[in-house]
PDB file of C-alpha atoms in Angstrom:
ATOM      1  CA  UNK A   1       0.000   0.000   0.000  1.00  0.00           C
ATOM      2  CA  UNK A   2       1.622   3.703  -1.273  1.00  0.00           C
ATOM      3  CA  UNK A   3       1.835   5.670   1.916  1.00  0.00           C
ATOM      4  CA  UNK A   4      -0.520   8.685   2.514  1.00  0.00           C
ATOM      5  CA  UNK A   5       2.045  11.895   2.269  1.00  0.00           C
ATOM      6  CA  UNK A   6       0.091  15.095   4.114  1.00  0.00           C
ATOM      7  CA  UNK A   7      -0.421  17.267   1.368  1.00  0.00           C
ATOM      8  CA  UNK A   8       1.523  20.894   2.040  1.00  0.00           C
ATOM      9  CA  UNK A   9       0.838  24.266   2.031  1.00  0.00           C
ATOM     10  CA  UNK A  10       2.041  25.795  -1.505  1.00  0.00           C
ATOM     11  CA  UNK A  11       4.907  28.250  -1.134  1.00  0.00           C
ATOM     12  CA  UNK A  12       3.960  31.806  -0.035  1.00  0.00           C
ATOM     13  CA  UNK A  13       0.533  30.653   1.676  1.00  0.00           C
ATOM     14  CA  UNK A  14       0.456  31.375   5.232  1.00  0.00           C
ATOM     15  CA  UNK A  15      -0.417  28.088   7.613  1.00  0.00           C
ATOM     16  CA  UNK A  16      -3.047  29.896   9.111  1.00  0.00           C
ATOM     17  CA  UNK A  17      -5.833  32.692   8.871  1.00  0.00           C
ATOM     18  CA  UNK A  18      -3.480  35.842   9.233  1.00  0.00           C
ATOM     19  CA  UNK A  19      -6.612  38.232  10.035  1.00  0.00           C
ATOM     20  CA  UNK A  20      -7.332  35.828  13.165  1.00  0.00           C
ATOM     21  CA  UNK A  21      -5.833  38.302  15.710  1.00  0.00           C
ATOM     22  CA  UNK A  22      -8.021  41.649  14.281  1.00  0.00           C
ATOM     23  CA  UNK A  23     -11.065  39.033  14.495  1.00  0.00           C
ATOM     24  CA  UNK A  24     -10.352  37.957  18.053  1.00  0.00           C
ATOM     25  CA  UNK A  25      -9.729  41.371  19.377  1.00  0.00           C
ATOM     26  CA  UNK A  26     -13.183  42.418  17.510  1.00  0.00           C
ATOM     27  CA  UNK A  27     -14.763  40.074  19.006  1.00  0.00           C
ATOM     28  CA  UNK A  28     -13.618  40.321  22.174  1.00  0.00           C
ATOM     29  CA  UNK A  29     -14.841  44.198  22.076  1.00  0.00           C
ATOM     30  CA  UNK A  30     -18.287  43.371  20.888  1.00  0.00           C
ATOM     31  CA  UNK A  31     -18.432  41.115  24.110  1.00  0.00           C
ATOM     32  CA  UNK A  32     -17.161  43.721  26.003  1.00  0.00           C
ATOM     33  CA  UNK A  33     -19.264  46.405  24.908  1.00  0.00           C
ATOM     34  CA  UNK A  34     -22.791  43.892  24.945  1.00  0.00           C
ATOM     35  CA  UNK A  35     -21.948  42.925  28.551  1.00  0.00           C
ATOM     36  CA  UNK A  36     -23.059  46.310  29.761  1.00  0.00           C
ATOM     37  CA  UNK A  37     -26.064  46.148  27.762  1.00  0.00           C
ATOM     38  CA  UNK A  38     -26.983  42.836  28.703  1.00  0.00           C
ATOM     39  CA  UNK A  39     -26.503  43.795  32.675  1.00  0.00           C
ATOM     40  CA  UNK A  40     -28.808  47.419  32.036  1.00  0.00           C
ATOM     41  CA  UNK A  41     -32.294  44.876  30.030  1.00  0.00           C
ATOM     42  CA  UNK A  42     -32.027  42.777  33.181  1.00  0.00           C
ATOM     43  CA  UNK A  43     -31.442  40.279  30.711  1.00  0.00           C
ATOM     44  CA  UNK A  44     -31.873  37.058  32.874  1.00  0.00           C
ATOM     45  CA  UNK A  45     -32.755  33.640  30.835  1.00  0.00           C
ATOM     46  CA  UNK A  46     -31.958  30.954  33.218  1.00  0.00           C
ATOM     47  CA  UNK A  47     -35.172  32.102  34.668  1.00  0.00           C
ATOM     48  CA  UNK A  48     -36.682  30.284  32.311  1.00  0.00           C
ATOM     49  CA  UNK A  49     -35.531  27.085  33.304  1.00  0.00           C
ATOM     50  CA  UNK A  50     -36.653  27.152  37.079  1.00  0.00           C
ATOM     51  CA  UNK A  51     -39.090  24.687  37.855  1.00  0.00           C
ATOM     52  CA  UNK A  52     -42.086  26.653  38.147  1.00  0.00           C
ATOM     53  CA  UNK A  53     -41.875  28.401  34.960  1.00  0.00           C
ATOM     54  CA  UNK A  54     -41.254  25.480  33.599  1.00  0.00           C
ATOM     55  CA  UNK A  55     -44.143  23.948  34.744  1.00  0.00           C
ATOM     56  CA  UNK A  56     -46.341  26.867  33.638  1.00  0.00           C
ATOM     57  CA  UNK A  57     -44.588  27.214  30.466  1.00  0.00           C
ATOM     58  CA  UNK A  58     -45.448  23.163  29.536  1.00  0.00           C
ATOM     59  CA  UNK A  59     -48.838  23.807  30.320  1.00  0.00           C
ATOM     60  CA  UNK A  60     -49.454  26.913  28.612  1.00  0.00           C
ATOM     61  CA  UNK A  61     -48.167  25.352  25.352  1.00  0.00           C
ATOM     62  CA  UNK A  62     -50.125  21.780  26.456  1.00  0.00           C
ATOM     63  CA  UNK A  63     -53.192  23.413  25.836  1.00  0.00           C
ATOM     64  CA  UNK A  64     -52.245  24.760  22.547  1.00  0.00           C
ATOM     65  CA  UNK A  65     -53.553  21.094  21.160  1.00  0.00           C
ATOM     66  CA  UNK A  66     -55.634  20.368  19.669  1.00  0.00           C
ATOM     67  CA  UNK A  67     -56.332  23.603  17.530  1.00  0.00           C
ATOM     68  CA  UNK A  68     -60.026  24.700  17.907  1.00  0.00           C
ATOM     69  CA  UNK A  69     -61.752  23.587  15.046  1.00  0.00           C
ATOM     70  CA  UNK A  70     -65.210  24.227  15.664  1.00  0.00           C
ATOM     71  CA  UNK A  71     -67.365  25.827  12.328  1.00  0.00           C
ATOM     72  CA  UNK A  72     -68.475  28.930  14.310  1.00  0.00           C
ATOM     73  CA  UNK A  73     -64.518  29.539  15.559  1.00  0.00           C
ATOM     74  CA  UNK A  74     -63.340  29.042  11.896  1.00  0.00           C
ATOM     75  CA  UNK A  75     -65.644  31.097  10.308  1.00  0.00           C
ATOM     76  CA  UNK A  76     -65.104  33.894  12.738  1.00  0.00           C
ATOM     77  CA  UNK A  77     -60.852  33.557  12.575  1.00  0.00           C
ATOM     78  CA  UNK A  78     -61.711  33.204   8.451  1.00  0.00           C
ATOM     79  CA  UNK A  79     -63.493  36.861   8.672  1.00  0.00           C
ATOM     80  CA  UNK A  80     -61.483  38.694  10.793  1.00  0.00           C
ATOM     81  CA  UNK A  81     -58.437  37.300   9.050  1.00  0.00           C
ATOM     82  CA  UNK A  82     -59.906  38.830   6.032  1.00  0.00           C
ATOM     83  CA  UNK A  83     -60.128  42.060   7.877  1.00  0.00           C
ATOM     84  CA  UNK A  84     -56.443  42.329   9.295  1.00  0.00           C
ATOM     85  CA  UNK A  85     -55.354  41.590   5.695  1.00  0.00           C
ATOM     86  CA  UNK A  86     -57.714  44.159   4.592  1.00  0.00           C
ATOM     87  CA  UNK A  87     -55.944  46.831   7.208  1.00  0.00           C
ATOM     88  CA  UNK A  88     -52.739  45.864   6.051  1.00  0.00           C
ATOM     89  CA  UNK A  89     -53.054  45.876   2.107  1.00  0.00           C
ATOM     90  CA  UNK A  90     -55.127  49.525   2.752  1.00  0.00           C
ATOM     91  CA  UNK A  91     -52.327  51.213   5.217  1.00  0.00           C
ATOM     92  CA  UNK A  92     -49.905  49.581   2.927  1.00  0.00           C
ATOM     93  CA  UNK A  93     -51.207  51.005  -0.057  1.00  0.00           C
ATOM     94  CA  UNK A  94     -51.843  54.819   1.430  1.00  0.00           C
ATOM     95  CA  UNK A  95     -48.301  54.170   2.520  1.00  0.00           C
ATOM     96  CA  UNK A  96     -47.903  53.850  -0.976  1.00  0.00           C
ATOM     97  CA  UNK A  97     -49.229  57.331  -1.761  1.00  0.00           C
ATOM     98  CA  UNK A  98     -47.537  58.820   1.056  1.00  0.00           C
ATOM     99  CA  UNK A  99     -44.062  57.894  -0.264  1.00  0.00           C
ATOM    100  CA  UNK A 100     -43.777  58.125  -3.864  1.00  0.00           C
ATOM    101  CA  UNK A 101     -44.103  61.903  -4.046  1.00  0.00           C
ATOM    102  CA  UNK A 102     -41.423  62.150  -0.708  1.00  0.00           C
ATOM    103  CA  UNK A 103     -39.640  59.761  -2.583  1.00  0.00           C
ATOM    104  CA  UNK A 104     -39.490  61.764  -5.927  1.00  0.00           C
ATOM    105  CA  UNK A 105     -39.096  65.094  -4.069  1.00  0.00           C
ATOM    106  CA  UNK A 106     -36.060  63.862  -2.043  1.00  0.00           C
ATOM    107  CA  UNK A 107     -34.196  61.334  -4.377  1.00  0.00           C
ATOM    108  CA  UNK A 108     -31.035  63.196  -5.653  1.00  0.00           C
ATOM    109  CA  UNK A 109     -30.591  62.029  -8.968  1.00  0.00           C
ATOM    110  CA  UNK A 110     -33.734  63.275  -9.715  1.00  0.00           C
ATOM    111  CA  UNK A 111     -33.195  66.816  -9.158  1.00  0.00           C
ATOM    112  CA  UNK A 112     -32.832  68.910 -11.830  1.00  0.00           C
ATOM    113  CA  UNK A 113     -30.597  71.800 -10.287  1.00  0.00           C
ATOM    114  CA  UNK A 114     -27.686  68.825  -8.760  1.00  0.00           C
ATOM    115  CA  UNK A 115     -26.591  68.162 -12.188  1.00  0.00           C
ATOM    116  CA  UNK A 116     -24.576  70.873 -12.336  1.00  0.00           C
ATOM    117  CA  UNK A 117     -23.053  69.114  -9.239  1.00  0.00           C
ATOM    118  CA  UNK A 118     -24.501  71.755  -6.751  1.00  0.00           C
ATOM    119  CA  UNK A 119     -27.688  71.790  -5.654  1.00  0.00           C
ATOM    120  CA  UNK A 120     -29.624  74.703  -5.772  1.00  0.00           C
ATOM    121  CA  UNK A 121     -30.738  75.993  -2.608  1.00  0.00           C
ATOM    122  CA  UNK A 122     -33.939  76.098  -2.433  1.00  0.00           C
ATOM    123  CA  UNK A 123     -34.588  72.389  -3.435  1.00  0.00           C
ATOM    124  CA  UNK A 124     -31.582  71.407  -0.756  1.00  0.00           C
ATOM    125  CA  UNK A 125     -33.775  72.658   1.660  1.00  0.00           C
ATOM    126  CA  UNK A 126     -36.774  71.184   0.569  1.00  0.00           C
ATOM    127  CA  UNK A 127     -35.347  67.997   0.278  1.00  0.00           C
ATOM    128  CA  UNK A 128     -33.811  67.971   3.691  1.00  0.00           C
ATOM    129  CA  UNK A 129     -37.373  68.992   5.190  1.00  0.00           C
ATOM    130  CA  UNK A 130     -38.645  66.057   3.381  1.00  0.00           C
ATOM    131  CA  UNK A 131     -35.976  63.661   4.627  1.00  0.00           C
ATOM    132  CA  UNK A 132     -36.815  65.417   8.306  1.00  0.00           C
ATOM    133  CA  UNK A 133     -40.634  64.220   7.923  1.00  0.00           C
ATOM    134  CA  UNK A 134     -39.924  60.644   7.133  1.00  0.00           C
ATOM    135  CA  UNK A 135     -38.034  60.173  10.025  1.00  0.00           C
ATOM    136  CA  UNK A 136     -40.446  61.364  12.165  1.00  0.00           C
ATOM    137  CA  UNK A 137     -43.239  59.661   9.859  1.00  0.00           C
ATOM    138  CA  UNK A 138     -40.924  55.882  10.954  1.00  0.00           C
ATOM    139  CA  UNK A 139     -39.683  57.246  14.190  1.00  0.00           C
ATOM    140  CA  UNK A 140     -43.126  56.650  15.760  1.00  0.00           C
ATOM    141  CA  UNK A 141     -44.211  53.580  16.476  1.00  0.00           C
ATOM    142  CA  UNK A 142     -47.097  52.079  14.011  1.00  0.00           C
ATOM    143  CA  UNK A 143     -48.125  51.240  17.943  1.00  0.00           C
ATOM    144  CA  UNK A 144     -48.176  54.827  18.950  1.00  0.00           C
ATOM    145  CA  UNK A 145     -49.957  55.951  16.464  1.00  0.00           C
ATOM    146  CA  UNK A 146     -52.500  53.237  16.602  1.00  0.00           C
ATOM    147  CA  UNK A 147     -53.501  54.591  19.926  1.00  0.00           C
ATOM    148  CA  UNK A 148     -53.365  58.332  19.352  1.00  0.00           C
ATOM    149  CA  UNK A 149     -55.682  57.337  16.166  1.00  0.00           C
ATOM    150  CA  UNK A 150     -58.045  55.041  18.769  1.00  0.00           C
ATOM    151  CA  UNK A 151     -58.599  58.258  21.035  1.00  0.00           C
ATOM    152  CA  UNK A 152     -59.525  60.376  18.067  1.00  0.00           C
ATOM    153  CA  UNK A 153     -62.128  57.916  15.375  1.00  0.00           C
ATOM    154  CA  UNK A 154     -62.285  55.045  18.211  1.00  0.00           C
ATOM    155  CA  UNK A 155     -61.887  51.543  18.315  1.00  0.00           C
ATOM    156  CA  UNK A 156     -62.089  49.753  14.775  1.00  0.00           C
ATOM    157  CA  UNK A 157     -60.084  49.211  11.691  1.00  0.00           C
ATOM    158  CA  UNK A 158     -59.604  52.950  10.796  1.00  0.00           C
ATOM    159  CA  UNK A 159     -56.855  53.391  13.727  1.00  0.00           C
ATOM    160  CA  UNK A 160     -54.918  50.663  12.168  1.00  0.00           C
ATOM    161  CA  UNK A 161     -54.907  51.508   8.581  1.00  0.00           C
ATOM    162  CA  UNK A 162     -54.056  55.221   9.458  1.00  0.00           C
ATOM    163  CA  UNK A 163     -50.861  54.417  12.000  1.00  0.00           C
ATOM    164  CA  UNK A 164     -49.860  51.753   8.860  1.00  0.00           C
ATOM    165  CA  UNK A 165     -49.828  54.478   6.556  1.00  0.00           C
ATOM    166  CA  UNK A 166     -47.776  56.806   8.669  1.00  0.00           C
ATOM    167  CA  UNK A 167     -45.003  54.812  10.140  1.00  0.00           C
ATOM    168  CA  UNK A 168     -44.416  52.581   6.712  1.00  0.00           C
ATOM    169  CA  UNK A 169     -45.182  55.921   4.330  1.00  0.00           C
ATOM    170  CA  UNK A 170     -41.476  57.075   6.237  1.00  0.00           C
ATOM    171  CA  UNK A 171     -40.039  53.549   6.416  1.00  0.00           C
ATOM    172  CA  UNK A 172     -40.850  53.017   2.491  1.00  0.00           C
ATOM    173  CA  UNK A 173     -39.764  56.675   1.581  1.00  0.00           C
ATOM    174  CA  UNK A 174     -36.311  56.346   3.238  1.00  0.00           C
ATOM    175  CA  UNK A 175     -35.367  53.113   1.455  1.00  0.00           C
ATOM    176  CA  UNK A 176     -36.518  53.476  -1.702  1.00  0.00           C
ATOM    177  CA  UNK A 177     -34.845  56.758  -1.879  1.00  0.00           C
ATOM    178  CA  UNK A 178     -31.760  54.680  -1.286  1.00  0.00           C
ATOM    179  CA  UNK A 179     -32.792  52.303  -3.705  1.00  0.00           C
ATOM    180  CA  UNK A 180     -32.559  54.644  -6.366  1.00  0.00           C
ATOM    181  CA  UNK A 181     -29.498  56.446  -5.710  1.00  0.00           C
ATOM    182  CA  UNK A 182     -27.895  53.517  -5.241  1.00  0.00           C
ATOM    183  CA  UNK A 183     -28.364  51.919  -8.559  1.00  0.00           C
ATOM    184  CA  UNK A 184     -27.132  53.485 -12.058  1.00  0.00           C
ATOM    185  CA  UNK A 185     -28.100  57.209 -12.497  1.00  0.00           C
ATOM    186  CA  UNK A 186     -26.859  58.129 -15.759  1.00  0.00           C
ATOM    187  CA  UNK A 187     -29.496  57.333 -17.638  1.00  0.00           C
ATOM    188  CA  UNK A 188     -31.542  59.273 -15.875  1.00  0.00           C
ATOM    189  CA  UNK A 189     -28.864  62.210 -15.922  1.00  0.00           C
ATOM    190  CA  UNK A 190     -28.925  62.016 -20.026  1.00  0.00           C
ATOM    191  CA  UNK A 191     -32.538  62.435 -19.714  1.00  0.00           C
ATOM    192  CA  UNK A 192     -32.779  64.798 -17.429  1.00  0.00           C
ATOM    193  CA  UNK A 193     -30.423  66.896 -19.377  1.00  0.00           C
ATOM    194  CA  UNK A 194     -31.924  66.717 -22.801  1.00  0.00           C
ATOM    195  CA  UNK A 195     -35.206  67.953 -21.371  1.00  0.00           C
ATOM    196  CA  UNK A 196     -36.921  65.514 -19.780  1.00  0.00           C
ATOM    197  CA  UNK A 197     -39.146  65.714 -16.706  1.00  0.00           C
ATOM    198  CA  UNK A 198     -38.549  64.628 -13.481  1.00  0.00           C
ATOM    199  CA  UNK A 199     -41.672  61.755 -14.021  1.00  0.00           C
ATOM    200  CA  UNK A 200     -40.324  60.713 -17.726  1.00  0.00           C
ATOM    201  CA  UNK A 201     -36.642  60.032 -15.860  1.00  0.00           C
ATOM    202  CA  UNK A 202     -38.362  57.649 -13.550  1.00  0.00           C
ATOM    203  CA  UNK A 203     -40.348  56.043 -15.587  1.00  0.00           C
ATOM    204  CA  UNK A 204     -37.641  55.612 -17.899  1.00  0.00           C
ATOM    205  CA  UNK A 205     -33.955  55.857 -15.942  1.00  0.00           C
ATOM    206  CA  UNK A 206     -34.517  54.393 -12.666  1.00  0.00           C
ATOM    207  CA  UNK A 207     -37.431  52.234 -12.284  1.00  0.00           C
ATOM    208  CA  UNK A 208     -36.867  49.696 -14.794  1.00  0.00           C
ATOM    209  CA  UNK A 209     -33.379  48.781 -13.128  1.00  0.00           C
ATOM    210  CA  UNK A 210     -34.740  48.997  -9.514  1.00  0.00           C
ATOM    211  CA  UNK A 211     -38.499  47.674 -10.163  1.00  0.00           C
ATOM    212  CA  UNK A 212     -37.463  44.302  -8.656  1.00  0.00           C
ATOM    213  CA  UNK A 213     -35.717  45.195  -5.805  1.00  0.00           C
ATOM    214  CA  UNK A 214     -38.656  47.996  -4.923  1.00  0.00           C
ATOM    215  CA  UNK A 215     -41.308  45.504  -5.358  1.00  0.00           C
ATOM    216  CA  UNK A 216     -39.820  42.777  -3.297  1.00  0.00           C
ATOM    217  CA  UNK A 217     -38.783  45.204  -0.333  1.00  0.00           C
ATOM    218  CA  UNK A 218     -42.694  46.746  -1.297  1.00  0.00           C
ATOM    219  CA  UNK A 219     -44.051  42.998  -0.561  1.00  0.00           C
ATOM    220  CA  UNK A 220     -41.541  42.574   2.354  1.00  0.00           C
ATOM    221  CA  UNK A 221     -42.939  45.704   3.701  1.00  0.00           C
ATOM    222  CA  UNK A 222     -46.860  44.169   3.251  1.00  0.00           C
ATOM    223  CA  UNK A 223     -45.454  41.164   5.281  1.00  0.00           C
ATOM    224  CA  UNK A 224     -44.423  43.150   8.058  1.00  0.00           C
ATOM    225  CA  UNK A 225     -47.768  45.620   7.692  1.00  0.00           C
ATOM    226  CA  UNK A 226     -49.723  41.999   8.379  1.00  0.00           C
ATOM    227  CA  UNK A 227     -48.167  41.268  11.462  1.00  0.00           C
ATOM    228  CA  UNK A 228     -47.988  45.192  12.473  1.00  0.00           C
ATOM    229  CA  UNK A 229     -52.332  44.817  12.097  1.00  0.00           C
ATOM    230  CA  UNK A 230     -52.244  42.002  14.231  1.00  0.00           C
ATOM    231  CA  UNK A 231     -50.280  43.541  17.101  1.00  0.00           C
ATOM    232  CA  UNK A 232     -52.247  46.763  16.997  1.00  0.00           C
ATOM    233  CA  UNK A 233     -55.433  44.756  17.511  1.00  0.00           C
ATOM    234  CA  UNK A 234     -54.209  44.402  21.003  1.00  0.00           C
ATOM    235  CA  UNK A 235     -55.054  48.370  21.640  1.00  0.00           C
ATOM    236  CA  UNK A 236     -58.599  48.207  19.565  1.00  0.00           C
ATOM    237  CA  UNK A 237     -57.743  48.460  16.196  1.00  0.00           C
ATOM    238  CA  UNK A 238     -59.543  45.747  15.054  1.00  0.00           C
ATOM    239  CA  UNK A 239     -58.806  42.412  12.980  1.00  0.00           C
ATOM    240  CA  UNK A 240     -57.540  39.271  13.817  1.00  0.00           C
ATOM    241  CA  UNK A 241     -55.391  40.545  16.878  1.00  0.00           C
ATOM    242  CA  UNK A 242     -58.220  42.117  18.889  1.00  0.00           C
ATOM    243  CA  UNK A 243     -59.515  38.403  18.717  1.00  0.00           C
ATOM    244  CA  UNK A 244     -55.817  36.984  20.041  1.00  0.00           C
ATOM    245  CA  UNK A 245     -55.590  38.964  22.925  1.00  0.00           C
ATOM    246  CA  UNK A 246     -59.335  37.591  24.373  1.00  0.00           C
ATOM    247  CA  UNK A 247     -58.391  34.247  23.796  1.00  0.00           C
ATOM    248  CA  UNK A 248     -55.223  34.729  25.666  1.00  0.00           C
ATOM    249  CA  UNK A 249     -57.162  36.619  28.407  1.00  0.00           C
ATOM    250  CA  UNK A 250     -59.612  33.539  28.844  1.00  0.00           C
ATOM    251  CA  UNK A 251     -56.042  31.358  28.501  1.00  0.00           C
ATOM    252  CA  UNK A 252     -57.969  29.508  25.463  1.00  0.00           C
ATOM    253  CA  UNK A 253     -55.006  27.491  23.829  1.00  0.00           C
ATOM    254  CA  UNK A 254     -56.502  25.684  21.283  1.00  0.00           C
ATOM    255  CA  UNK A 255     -57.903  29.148  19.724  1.00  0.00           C
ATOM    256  CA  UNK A 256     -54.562  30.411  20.127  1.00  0.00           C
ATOM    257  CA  UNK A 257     -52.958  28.019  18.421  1.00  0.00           C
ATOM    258  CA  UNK A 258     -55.313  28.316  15.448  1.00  0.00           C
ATOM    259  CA  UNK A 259     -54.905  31.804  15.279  1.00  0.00           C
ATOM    260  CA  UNK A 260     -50.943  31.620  15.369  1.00  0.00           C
ATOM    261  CA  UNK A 261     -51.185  28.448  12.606  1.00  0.00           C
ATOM    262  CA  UNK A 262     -53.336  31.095  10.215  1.00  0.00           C
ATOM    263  CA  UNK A 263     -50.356  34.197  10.970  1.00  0.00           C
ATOM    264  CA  UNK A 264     -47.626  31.194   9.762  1.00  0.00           C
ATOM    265  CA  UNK A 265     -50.219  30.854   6.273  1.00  0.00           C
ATOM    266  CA  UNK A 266     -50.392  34.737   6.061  1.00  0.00           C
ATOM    267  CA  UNK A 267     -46.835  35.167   6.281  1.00  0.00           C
ATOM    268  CA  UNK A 268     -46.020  31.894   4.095  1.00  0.00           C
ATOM    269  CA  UNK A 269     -48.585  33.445   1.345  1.00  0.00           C
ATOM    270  CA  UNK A 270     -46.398  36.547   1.566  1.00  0.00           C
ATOM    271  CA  UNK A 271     -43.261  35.165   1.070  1.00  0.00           C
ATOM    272  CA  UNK A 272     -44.833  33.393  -2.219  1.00  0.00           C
ATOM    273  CA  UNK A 273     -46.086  36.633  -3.659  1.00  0.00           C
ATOM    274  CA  UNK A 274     -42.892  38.237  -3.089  1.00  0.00           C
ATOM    275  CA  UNK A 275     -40.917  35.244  -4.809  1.00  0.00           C
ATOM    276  CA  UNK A 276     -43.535  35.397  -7.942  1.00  0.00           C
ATOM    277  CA  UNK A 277     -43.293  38.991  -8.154  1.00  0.00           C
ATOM    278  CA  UNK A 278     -39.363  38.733  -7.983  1.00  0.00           C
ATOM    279  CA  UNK A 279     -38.968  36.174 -10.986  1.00  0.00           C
ATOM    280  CA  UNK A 280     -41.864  37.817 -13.019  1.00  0.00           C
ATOM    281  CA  UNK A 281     -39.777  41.069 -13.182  1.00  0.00           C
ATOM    282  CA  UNK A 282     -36.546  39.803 -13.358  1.00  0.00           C
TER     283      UNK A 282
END
């Protein structure tokens, strides 16, 4: 039998990682700096392993199964799911309206006056007061604004569609804004330059290069609106949420396991969209 011969290291190839040191000093400082952080949250999860939680914890989840089932239950979950995807595809879409014309305002290669490589000043300023509005459009919570909204047109669906459309009209203004000056702008320079309006360069320089990438972070965004309606349920704002938080008053596990298996569907129907969407415009 021909003897195995450990293969070698070519000539000029270090043994070893030479960035290990930078690495373990980085580390090391991130550890460092989350201790602190860790110590401030009260962050404490061997609690969760004492024997009483435990206990309470296996039971909780024990009565989880078997899912309610019953024909009244389903058709009620079945209509206010309907509803909490109707709050989220309506604040989504007022989102929608909110952003494109902050987004078109404030986007940089769209402005007419930076091509000469200066701003002017009068759009500088309006785009920075734009910019200044959508972070304090995101900076609230869709939570907060849920329950300022509750206070003024009461409990319902209304509350939820409205904070939706403020906090993601900011959160989808910001990025796609990014989006777009992040990609190829000199198309849209060339058109700008030989006359063309700020619409028509778009149309025609930016969003056919970014259209996938805005319509899957769009879709991403109506995932996260879903699961934003179901959480603000829990201060009155109707759908499927409002419906979670009795059941886990009355400690009903079955109906709160249904409810939780119909969010994974939701979220799973989502991700499908987004996919389609992606390979349709790619």
């Amino acid at each position: 039998m021909n003897a195995v011969v450990p293969s070698r290291a070519a000539p000029g190839v270090p043994s070893r990682d030479p960035a290990w040191l930078p690495r373990l000093f980085w580390i090391a400082a991130a550890l460092v700096l989350l201790w602190p952080l860790g110590v401030a949250t009260e962050f404490q999860p061997w609690v969760l392993l004492e024997p009483d939680n435990l206990k309470l914890s296996a039971g909780f989840i024990g009565s989880f199964f078997p899912p309610a089932v019953e024909p009244d239950f389903l058709l009620m979950v079945a209509r206010e799911t309907w509803r909490t995807v109707a709050i989220a595809t309506v604040g989504i879409s007022l989102a929608l309206l909110l952003a494109l014309p902050l987004t078109l305002l404030s986007t940089r290669a769209l402005s007419i006056s930076a091509l000469s490589g200066r701003m002017a000043r009068g759009p500088f300023w309006l785009r920075q007061s734009l910019r200044a509005l959508m972070i304090v459009l995101r900076s609230v919570p869709e939570l907060v604004w849920a329950l300022v909204f509750v206070r003024v047109v009461g409990l319902g669906a209304t509350a939820g569609v409205l904070a939706i459309a403020l906090t993601y009209g900011g959160m989808l203004g910001k990025v796609y804004g990014e989006i777009l000056e992040s990609g190829e702008t000199q198309p849209t320079e060339a058109l700008l330059r030989n006359g063309s309006g700020r619409l028509q360069a778009f149309f025609y320089g930016l969003l056919p290069q970014n259209a996938a990438e805005l319509t899957s972070y769009t879709v991403y965004r109506w995932e996260c609106a879903i699961r934003s309606s179901v959480v603000l349920g829990f201060v009155g704002a109707g759908g499927l949420g409002q419906q979670l938080d009795s059941s886990m008053k009355m400690f009903a596990g079955g109906e709160i396991a249904t409810m939780l298996l119909v969010f994974i569907a939701l979220v799973a129907l989502a991700d499908r969209v987004s996919g389609w969407l992606r390979r349709s415009l790619g």
